[in-house]
Amino acid sequence: MRKYIVAGNWKMNNDINESKALINELVAAVNSKTLTNTRVVVAPTFVNLVNVQELAKDSAVEVAAQNMHQAKSGAFTGEISAEMLTSIGLKSVILGHSERREYFGETDALLAEKVTTALANNLEVIFCFGEVLEDRKSENHFKVVASQIKNGIFHLDASAWSNIVLAYEPVWAIGTGETASPEQAQDMHAFIRGLVKEQYGNDVAENVSILYGGSVKPANAKEIFSKNDVDGGLIGGAALNASDFSAIIDATL
Ligand code: 13P
């Protein structure tokens, strides 16, 4: 059965001291919970991964990277490879975030390559996608999301899907305080699960966790997560505050 996942994307926030303080607080909060069917993940910046991982190692909090390069190694100044991530014990990486797509020109084709490299290195991929406001206004959102998913991850074999988590993040809801309504999220998530079912069959579709991201807060998490096809969230702003993030985790319990 698929699990709830509450993942905190710290983005380009938190220096080393702030990262340590946040993970310590979060570990203490998570240690006091009984997580039966919920995974908790945080994704700090690259420079803070090792320290955060060390502080989280005896807890249920998992640590993920926010990005990685598609090549094995070589002359790619400033980049980080999958092998570097696994060499520090990481098990997951976020790929395809809309900020990477928008500000760093990451295309579906590039993301397909990154996904392949990550999986070849046994990294779980939290694969993000979502429409911009104009797509929704013009009622193209289902079409846009379908094409991001097909072009980014439908080249995979069914067996690879045990290492895939999907994250629907409508761009108009990221950092804006405006969330998709629980119904809008459910409609899209059901559509996504339908696409996966069509391509890979019922088992893969039923087992993949589909997260919602975009202005999830303690006040709205429970209602969004209560929808059938919403299996948790990818959290930005609220993940930078341990008590807010902790309350969002509680919304899955
Ligand atoms: P916010 O929760 O700040 O809207 O960010 C969502 C997000 O982009 C998570 O990856």
CSV table of C-alpha atoms in Angstrom, one decimal, residues 13-119:
chain,number,residue,atom,x,y,z
A,13,ASN,CA,17.3,28.8,2.6
A,14,ASN,CA,19.1,28.1,5.9
A,15,ASP,CA,22.8,28.5,6.5
A,16,ILE,CA,24.6,25.8,8.5
A,17,ASN,CA,23.5,27.0,11.9
A,18,GLU,CA,19.9,27.5,10.9
A,19,SER,CA,19.9,24.0,9.2
A,20,LYS,CA,21.2,22.4,12.3
A,21,ALA,CA,18.8,24.1,14.6
A,22,LEU,CA,15.8,23.3,12.3
A,23,ILE,CA,16.7,19.6,11.9
A,24,ASN,CA,17.3,19.3,15.7
A,25,GLU,CA,13.8,20.7,16.4
A,26,LEU,CA,12.2,18.6,13.7
A,27,VAL,CA,13.9,15.4,14.9
A,28,ALA,CA,12.7,16.1,18.4
A,29,ALA,CA,9.1,16.6,17.1
A,30,VAL,CA,9.1,13.5,14.9
A,31,ASN,CA,10.6,11.3,17.7
A,32,SER,CA,7.5,12.0,19.7
A,33,LYS,CA,5.1,10.8,17.0
A,34,THR,CA,4.0,7.3,16.0
A,35,LEU,CA,4.5,7.2,12.2
A,36,THR,CA,2.8,4.1,11.0
A,37,ASN,CA,2.2,4.9,7.4
A,38,THR,CA,3.9,8.3,6.9
A,39,ARG,CA,7.4,9.1,5.7
A,40,VAL,CA,9.1,12.4,6.6
A,41,VAL,CA,11.7,13.8,4.3
A,42,VAL,CA,13.7,17.0,4.3
A,43,ALA,CA,15.7,18.4,1.4
A,44,PRO,CA,18.4,20.9,2.6
A,45,THR,CA,20.9,22.7,0.3
A,46,PHE,CA,23.8,20.6,-0.9
A,47,VAL,CA,26.4,22.1,1.5
A,48,ASN,CA,24.2,21.2,4.5
A,49,LEU,CA,23.3,17.7,3.5
A,50,VAL,CA,26.0,15.9,5.4
A,51,ASN,CA,25.4,17.8,8.6
A,52,VAL,CA,21.6,17.5,8.5
A,53,GLN,CA,21.9,13.8,7.7
A,54,GLU,CA,24.2,13.2,10.7
A,55,LEU,CA,21.7,14.9,13.0
A,56,ALA,CA,18.8,13.0,11.6
A,57,LYS,CA,20.4,9.6,11.4
A,58,ASP,CA,18.8,8.0,14.5
A,59,SER,CA,15.4,9.4,13.6
A,60,ALA,CA,12.6,8.6,11.1
A,61,VAL,CA,13.5,11.8,9.2
A,62,GLU,CA,15.0,11.0,5.8
A,63,VAL,CA,17.2,13.4,3.9
A,64,ALA,CA,17.0,14.1,0.2
A,65,ALA,CA,18.8,16.4,-2.3
A,66,GLN,CA,17.0,19.1,-4.2
A,67,ASN,CA,18.7,18.4,-7.6
A,68,MET,CA,21.5,16.6,-9.3
A,69,HIS,CA,23.3,16.5,-12.7
A,70,GLN,CA,22.5,13.8,-15.3
A,71,ALA,CA,26.2,12.9,-16.1
A,72,LYS,CA,28.2,10.4,-14.2
A,73,SER,CA,31.1,12.8,-13.5
A,74,GLY,CA,33.4,15.2,-15.4
A,75,ALA,CA,33.9,18.8,-16.4
A,76,PHE,CA,30.6,20.3,-15.2
A,77,THR,CA,31.7,23.0,-12.9
A,78,GLY,CA,29.4,23.6,-10.0
A,79,GLU,CA,27.4,20.5,-10.4
A,80,ILE,CA,26.7,17.4,-8.2
A,81,SER,CA,26.4,13.8,-9.4
A,82,ALA,CA,24.2,11.0,-8.3
A,83,GLU,CA,27.2,9.1,-7.1
A,84,MET,CA,28.2,11.9,-4.9
A,85,LEU,CA,24.8,11.9,-3.3
A,86,THR,CA,24.8,8.1,-2.8
A,87,SER,CA,28.3,8.3,-1.4
A,88,ILE,CA,27.1,10.3,1.5
A,89,GLY,CA,24.2,7.9,2.1
A,90,LEU,CA,21.4,9.8,0.4
A,91,LYS,CA,18.5,7.8,-0.9
A,92,SER,CA,16.3,10.3,-2.6
A,93,VAL,CA,16.5,13.3,-4.9
A,94,ILE,CA,13.9,15.9,-6.0
A,95,LEU,CA,13.9,16.4,-9.8
A,96,GLY,CA,11.8,18.6,-12.0
A,97,HIS,CA,10.9,21.3,-9.5
A,98,SER,CA,9.2,24.2,-11.3
A,99,GLU,CA,11.9,26.6,-10.1
A,100,ARG,CA,14.5,24.4,-11.9
A,101,ARG,CA,12.3,24.3,-15.0
A,102,GLU,CA,11.7,28.1,-15.0
A,103,TYR,CA,15.0,29.6,-13.8
A,104,PHE,CA,17.5,27.0,-14.9
A,105,GLY,CA,15.9,26.0,-18.2
A,106,GLU,CA,15.3,22.3,-17.3
A,107,THR,CA,13.3,20.7,-20.0
A,108,ASP,CA,11.3,17.5,-20.0
A,109,ALA,CA,14.1,15.8,-22.1
A,110,LEU,CA,16.8,16.8,-19.6
A,111,LEU,CA,14.6,15.7,-16.7
A,112,ALA,CA,14.1,12.3,-18.4
A,113,GLU,CA,17.9,11.9,-18.5
A,114,LYS,CA,18.2,13.0,-14.9
A,115,VAL,CA,15.6,10.5,-13.8
A,116,THR,CA,17.3,7.7,-15.6
A,117,THR,CA,20.7,8.5,-14.0
A,118,ALA,CA,19.1,8.8,-10.5
A,119,LEU,CA,17.4,5.5,-10.8
